[in-house]
Amino acid sequence: MIIQLVAFNVSSTWKKRLEMTTEIFNNSNADLILFSGHTLLNLKYVRALKKSITNNHTRAIIEIKDYERNSFMELSNSLFYIHDGIIEDMFSSQIFASSKEIKNDSMLAERLLKEMPERRKIIIDGIRFTILQCGEINIIANRQKNQNKPYFRFEDEPNMASMFNEVEKTTDVFINPIHTPMGNINKMRKKKALLSKDGRYYFSTNNFGKSNGQKKVTPITSTNIHYAYYDGKELTPIKEVLEEKGCYKISTYEISLRNSSNI
């Protein structure tokens, strides 16, 4: 199976992001594309994308920044799944964004864990994908006193630990669309590696450039844009494309789960 990770320059206009999403998707031979967070602005752009889809083979996960159907439903960072020429609303939005938000709030974690088996899962050719949105990866914590060893944040709560273990057992690949590069890179690498343990894969992609409030610019060549792990070890892409004007980056990976009981 071929998986592509796509990252956009954060300075790109929403119109430009729509153009790039359309072009990349329609020209792809991949089985699955994971686009970076805030792929498109709102439902207007989703409808425009739907009219332009010509690729019926490739599947993709995109995220829209603003989801508003009426005055009673205003959500942000909502997931959509492109497959078989349609764009499906996954009816799932980001639940928390940081370790600070979830640190002492097991209810947020429980809500996420309950969503994962259905709203956050897709299956392609028998391979089970589970989606974490951006900072939701902070459901994993680090023990600073033990060389930042990663662990499930609520491992001492039996019910929560059981739910998380079930998510792991029913996941072959964790995919994690991210908005902007995260700090504490060493800690994040350990969290991502943990999610890929026991023969799983983990993939993430985030936008690059200079984000609001950030002093540093993340160049298109940065290693802090695309991450890929298998069984705790980092993977090298089989191909990388850096758009000549610095508008997007695409990394391509090939995965195989021949030993999976699910295939």
PDB file of C-alpha atoms in Angstrom, residues 9-179:
ATOM      1  CA  ASN A   9       2.987  26.334   3.332  1.00  0.00           C
ATOM      2  CA  VAL A  10       0.986  27.972   6.088  1.00  0.00           C
ATOM      3  CA  SER A  11       1.074  31.302   4.227  1.00  0.00           C
ATOM      4  CA  SER A  12      -0.936  29.865   1.313  1.00  0.00           C
ATOM      5  CA  THR A  13      -4.366  31.406   0.825  1.00  0.00           C
ATOM      6  CA  TRP A  14      -7.436  29.203   1.235  1.00  0.00           C
ATOM      7  CA  LYS A  15      -8.061  29.457  -2.502  1.00  0.00           C
ATOM      8  CA  LYS A  16      -4.521  28.233  -3.154  1.00  0.00           C
ATOM      9  CA  ARG A  17      -4.976  25.351  -0.704  1.00  0.00           C
ATOM     10  CA  LEU A  18      -8.095  24.270  -2.560  1.00  0.00           C
ATOM     11  CA  GLU A  19      -6.190  24.367  -5.856  1.00  0.00           C
ATOM     12  CA  MET A  20      -3.280  22.372  -4.420  1.00  0.00           C
ATOM     13  CA  THR A  21      -5.548  19.815  -2.730  1.00  0.00           C
ATOM     14  CA  THR A  22      -7.431  19.261  -5.978  1.00  0.00           C
ATOM     15  CA  GLU A  23      -4.297  18.961  -8.104  1.00  0.00           C
ATOM     16  CA  ILE A  24      -2.431  16.673  -5.711  1.00  0.00           C
ATOM     17  CA  PHE A  25      -5.412  14.389  -5.158  1.00  0.00           C
ATOM     18  CA  ASN A  26      -6.375  14.046  -8.815  1.00  0.00           C
ATOM     19  CA  ASN A  27      -2.793  13.359  -9.914  1.00  0.00           C
ATOM     20  CA  SER A  28      -1.973  10.855  -7.164  1.00  0.00           C
ATOM     21  CA  ASN A  29      -1.492   7.122  -7.591  1.00  0.00           C
ATOM     22  CA  ALA A  30      -1.390   6.550  -3.832  1.00  0.00           C
ATOM     23  CA  ASP A  31      -3.878   4.393  -1.977  1.00  0.00           C
ATOM     24  CA  LEU A  32      -4.227   6.992   0.801  1.00  0.00           C
ATOM     25  CA  ILE A  33      -3.239  10.648   1.169  1.00  0.00           C
ATOM     26  CA  LEU A  34      -3.052  12.292   4.578  1.00  0.00           C
ATOM     27  CA  PHE A  35      -3.268  16.068   4.204  1.00  0.00           C
ATOM     28  CA  SER A  36      -1.994  18.397   6.921  1.00  0.00           C
ATOM     29  CA  GLY A  37      -4.434  20.004   9.359  1.00  0.00           C
ATOM     30  CA  HIS A  38      -6.579  22.925   8.186  1.00  0.00           C
ATOM     31  CA  THR A  39      -6.536  21.533   4.665  1.00  0.00           C
ATOM     32  CA  LEU A  40      -9.497  23.713   3.690  1.00  0.00           C
ATOM     33  CA  LEU A  41     -11.336  26.580   5.362  1.00  0.00           C
ATOM     34  CA  ASN A  42     -14.995  25.532   5.446  1.00  0.00           C
ATOM     35  CA  LEU A  43     -17.838  23.588   3.828  1.00  0.00           C
ATOM     36  CA  LYS A  44     -17.895  25.947   0.852  1.00  0.00           C
ATOM     37  CA  TYR A  45     -14.419  24.705  -0.079  1.00  0.00           C
ATOM     38  CA  VAL A  46     -15.427  21.086   0.499  1.00  0.00           C
ATOM     39  CA  ARG A  47     -18.281  21.505  -1.978  1.00  0.00           C
ATOM     40  CA  ALA A  48     -15.894  23.076  -4.506  1.00  0.00           C
ATOM     41  CA  LEU A  49     -13.451  20.192  -4.060  1.00  0.00           C
ATOM     42  CA  LYS A  50     -16.239  17.663  -4.538  1.00  0.00           C
ATOM     43  CA  LYS A  51     -17.040  19.133  -7.970  1.00  0.00           C
ATOM     44  CA  SER A  52     -13.388  18.801  -9.052  1.00  0.00           C
ATOM     45  CA  ILE A  53     -12.600  15.225  -7.992  1.00  0.00           C
ATOM     46  CA  THR A  54     -11.652  12.934 -10.874  1.00  0.00           C
ATOM     47  CA  ASN A  55      -9.572  10.304  -9.042  1.00  0.00           C
ATOM     48  CA  ASN A  56     -11.718   7.353  -7.965  1.00  0.00           C
ATOM     49  CA  HIS A  57      -8.832   5.170  -6.766  1.00  0.00           C
ATOM     50  CA  THR A  58      -7.071   7.312  -4.179  1.00  0.00           C
ATOM     51  CA  ARG A  59      -8.535   7.923  -0.745  1.00  0.00           C
ATOM     52  CA  ALA A  60      -7.706  10.878   1.477  1.00  0.00           C
ATOM     53  CA  ILE A  61      -8.213  12.388   4.896  1.00  0.00           C
ATOM     54  CA  ILE A  62      -8.711  16.159   4.980  1.00  0.00           C
ATOM     55  CA  GLU A  63      -9.609  18.567   7.767  1.00  0.00           C
ATOM     56  CA  ILE A  64     -11.601  21.782   7.537  1.00  0.00           C
ATOM     57  CA  LYS A  65     -10.946  24.635   9.913  1.00  0.00           C
ATOM     58  CA  ASP A  66     -14.491  25.955  10.347  1.00  0.00           C
ATOM     59  CA  TYR A  67     -17.563  23.717  10.316  1.00  0.00           C
ATOM     60  CA  GLU A  68     -20.830  25.582  10.621  1.00  0.00           C
ATOM     61  CA  ARG A  69     -24.176  24.317   9.359  1.00  0.00           C
ATOM     62  CA  ASN A  70     -26.376  26.559  11.505  1.00  0.00           C
ATOM     63  CA  SER A  71     -26.241  28.697  14.645  1.00  0.00           C
ATOM     64  CA  PHE A  72     -26.429  25.597  16.854  1.00  0.00           C
ATOM     65  CA  MET A  73     -23.556  23.743  15.215  1.00  0.00           C
ATOM     66  CA  GLU A  74     -20.241  25.585  15.188  1.00  0.00           C
ATOM     67  CA  LEU A  75     -17.265  23.250  15.273  1.00  0.00           C
ATOM     68  CA  SER A  76     -13.625  23.548  14.275  1.00  0.00           C
ATOM     69  CA  ASN A  77     -11.054  21.132  12.904  1.00  0.00           C
ATOM     70  CA  SER A  78     -13.530  18.652  11.432  1.00  0.00           C
ATOM     71  CA  LEU A  79     -12.596  15.481   9.528  1.00  0.00           C
ATOM     72  CA  PHE A  80     -13.688  14.428   6.044  1.00  0.00           C
ATOM     73  CA  TYR A  81     -12.891  11.208   4.181  1.00  0.00           C
ATOM     74  CA  ILE A  82     -12.544  11.182   0.394  1.00  0.00           C
ATOM     75  CA  HIS A  83     -13.196   7.817  -1.260  1.00  0.00           C
ATOM     76  CA  ASP A  84     -14.790   6.410  -4.419  1.00  0.00           C
ATOM     77  CA  GLY A  85     -15.319   9.882  -5.817  1.00  0.00           C
ATOM     78  CA  ILE A  86     -17.270  11.194  -2.808  1.00  0.00           C
ATOM     79  CA  ILE A  87     -16.416  13.300   0.240  1.00  0.00           C
ATOM     80  CA  GLU A  88     -17.819  11.829   3.439  1.00  0.00           C
ATOM     81  CA  ASP A  89     -18.359  13.853   6.594  1.00  0.00           C
ATOM     82  CA  MET A  90     -16.864  11.794   9.440  1.00  0.00           C
ATOM     83  CA  PHE A  91     -18.872  13.810  12.012  1.00  0.00           C
ATOM     84  CA  SER A  92     -15.794  14.108  14.194  1.00  0.00           C
ATOM     85  CA  SER A  93     -13.850  17.158  15.337  1.00  0.00           C
ATOM     86  CA  GLN A  94     -10.751  17.709  17.439  1.00  0.00           C
ATOM     87  CA  ILE A  95     -11.486  17.195  21.135  1.00  0.00           C
ATOM     88  CA  PHE A  96      -8.404  18.681  22.808  1.00  0.00           C
ATOM     89  CA  ALA A  97      -5.215  20.363  21.667  1.00  0.00           C
ATOM     90  CA  SER A  98      -2.603  20.230  24.404  1.00  0.00           C
ATOM     91  CA  SER A  99      -1.282  18.214  27.322  1.00  0.00           C
ATOM     92  CA  LYS A 100      -2.431  21.018  29.614  1.00  0.00           C
ATOM     93  CA  GLU A 101      -6.052  20.549  28.520  1.00  0.00           C
ATOM     94  CA  ILE A 102      -6.100  16.801  29.039  1.00  0.00           C
ATOM     95  CA  LYS A 103      -3.708  16.462  31.974  1.00  0.00           C
ATOM     96  CA  ASN A 104      -6.388  16.342  34.651  1.00  0.00           C
ATOM     97  CA  ASP A 105      -9.444  15.743  32.497  1.00  0.00           C
ATOM     98  CA  SER A 106     -10.007  12.051  31.901  1.00  0.00           C
ATOM     99  CA  MET A 107     -13.476  12.807  30.493  1.00  0.00           C
ATOM    100  CA  LEU A 108     -11.895  14.359  27.398  1.00  0.00           C
ATOM    101  CA  ALA A 109      -9.705  11.303  26.946  1.00  0.00           C
ATOM    102  CA  GLU A 110     -12.689   8.988  27.427  1.00  0.00           C
ATOM    103  CA  ARG A 111     -14.661  10.897  24.797  1.00  0.00           C
ATOM    104  CA  LEU A 112     -11.805  10.484  22.312  1.00  0.00           C
ATOM    105  CA  LEU A 113     -11.378   6.781  23.084  1.00  0.00           C
ATOM    106  CA  LYS A 114     -15.092   6.185  22.553  1.00  0.00           C
ATOM    107  CA  GLU A 115     -14.977   7.935  19.167  1.00  0.00           C
ATOM    108  CA  MET A 116     -11.976   6.016  17.879  1.00  0.00           C
ATOM    109  CA  PRO A 117     -13.619   2.637  17.122  1.00  0.00           C
ATOM    110  CA  GLU A 118     -16.169   4.213  14.762  1.00  0.00           C
ATOM    111  CA  ARG A 119     -15.817   7.879  13.846  1.00  0.00           C
ATOM    112  CA  ARG A 120     -12.015   7.867  13.847  1.00  0.00           C
ATOM    113  CA  LYS A 121     -11.490   4.593  11.985  1.00  0.00           C
ATOM    114  CA  ILE A 122     -11.299   3.750   8.290  1.00  0.00           C
ATOM    115  CA  ILE A 123     -10.425   0.408   6.706  1.00  0.00           C
ATOM    116  CA  ILE A 124      -8.669   0.115   3.346  1.00  0.00           C
ATOM    117  CA  ASP A 125      -7.896  -3.330   1.914  1.00  0.00           C
ATOM    118  CA  GLY A 126      -8.230  -4.798   5.401  1.00  0.00           C
ATOM    119  CA  ILE A 127      -5.769  -2.344   6.969  1.00  0.00           C
ATOM    120  CA  ARG A 128      -7.257  -0.511   9.944  1.00  0.00           C
ATOM    121  CA  PHE A 129      -6.443   3.202  10.266  1.00  0.00           C
ATOM    122  CA  THR A 130      -7.170   5.249  13.399  1.00  0.00           C
ATOM    123  CA  ILE A 131      -7.045   9.052  13.336  1.00  0.00           C
ATOM    124  CA  LEU A 132      -5.640  11.333  16.031  1.00  0.00           C
ATOM    125  CA  GLN A 133      -6.031  15.045  15.368  1.00  0.00           C
ATOM    126  CA  CYS A 134      -3.061  17.277  16.084  1.00  0.00           C
ATOM    127  CA  GLY A 135      -2.556  17.676  19.867  1.00  0.00           C
ATOM    128  CA  GLU A 136      -4.723  14.659  20.673  1.00  0.00           C
ATOM    129  CA  ILE A 137      -1.435  12.751  20.565  1.00  0.00           C
ATOM    130  CA  ASN A 138      -1.030  14.141  24.090  1.00  0.00           C
ATOM    131  CA  ILE A 139      -3.192  11.262  25.270  1.00  0.00           C
ATOM    132  CA  ILE A 140       0.361   9.876  25.481  1.00  0.00           C
ATOM    133  CA  ALA A 141       2.558  11.484  28.161  1.00  0.00           C
ATOM    134  CA  ASN A 142       6.286  11.414  28.982  1.00  0.00           C
ATOM    135  CA  ARG A 143       8.041  10.592  32.237  1.00  0.00           C
ATOM    136  CA  GLN A 144      10.746  13.232  32.470  1.00  0.00           C
ATOM    137  CA  LYS A 145      12.473  11.454  35.350  1.00  0.00           C
ATOM    138  CA  ASN A 146      12.825   8.359  33.187  1.00  0.00           C
ATOM    139  CA  GLN A 147      14.401   9.809  30.035  1.00  0.00           C
ATOM    140  CA  ASN A 148      11.009  11.040  28.807  1.00  0.00           C
ATOM    141  CA  LYS A 149       9.699   7.497  28.483  1.00  0.00           C
ATOM    142  CA  PRO A 150       6.236   7.633  26.848  1.00  0.00           C
ATOM    143  CA  TYR A 151       3.138   6.038  28.378  1.00  0.00           C
ATOM    144  CA  PHE A 152      -0.654   6.185  28.146  1.00  0.00           C
ATOM    145  CA  ARG A 153      -1.570   9.171  30.296  1.00  0.00           C
ATOM    146  CA  PHE A 154      -4.390   7.416  32.211  1.00  0.00           C
ATOM    147  CA  GLU A 155      -2.783   4.009  32.595  1.00  0.00           C
ATOM    148  CA  ASP A 156      -3.674   3.931  36.309  1.00  0.00           C
ATOM    149  CA  GLU A 157      -7.396   4.027  35.550  1.00  0.00           C
ATOM    150  CA  PRO A 158      -8.359   0.423  34.646  1.00  0.00           C
ATOM    151  CA  ASN A 159     -11.363   1.300  32.474  1.00  0.00           C
ATOM    152  CA  MET A 160      -9.425   3.898  30.504  1.00  0.00           C
ATOM    153  CA  ALA A 161      -6.399   1.633  30.114  1.00  0.00           C
ATOM    154  CA  SER A 162      -8.640  -1.152  28.822  1.00  0.00           C
ATOM    155  CA  MET A 163     -10.211   1.172  26.253  1.00  0.00           C
ATOM    156  CA  PHE A 164      -6.811   2.349  25.050  1.00  0.00           C
ATOM    157  CA  ASN A 165      -5.500  -1.206  24.802  1.00  0.00           C
ATOM    158  CA  GLU A 166      -8.511  -2.120  22.660  1.00  0.00           C
ATOM    159  CA  VAL A 167      -7.818   0.847  20.364  1.00  0.00           C
ATOM    160  CA  GLU A 168      -4.217  -0.322  19.963  1.00  0.00           C
ATOM    161  CA  LYS A 169      -5.246  -3.916  19.270  1.00  0.00           C
ATOM    162  CA  THR A 170      -7.692  -2.851  16.552  1.00  0.00           C
ATOM    163  CA  THR A 171      -5.331  -0.391  14.848  1.00  0.00           C
ATOM    164  CA  ASP A 172      -2.728  -1.171  12.209  1.00  0.00           C
ATOM    165  CA  VAL A 173      -1.860   2.436  11.370  1.00  0.00           C
ATOM    166  CA  PHE A 174      -2.240   5.634  13.405  1.00  0.00           C
ATOM    167  CA  ILE A 175      -2.531   8.745  11.242  1.00  0.00           C
ATOM    168  CA  ASN A 176      -2.185  12.203  12.749  1.00  0.00           C
ATOM    169  CA  PRO A 177      -2.940  15.391  10.753  1.00  0.00           C
ATOM    170  CA  ILE A 178      -1.319  18.375  12.494  1.00  0.00           C
ATOM    171  CA  HIS A 179      -1.699  22.130  12.039  1.00  0.00           C
TER     172      HIS A 179
END
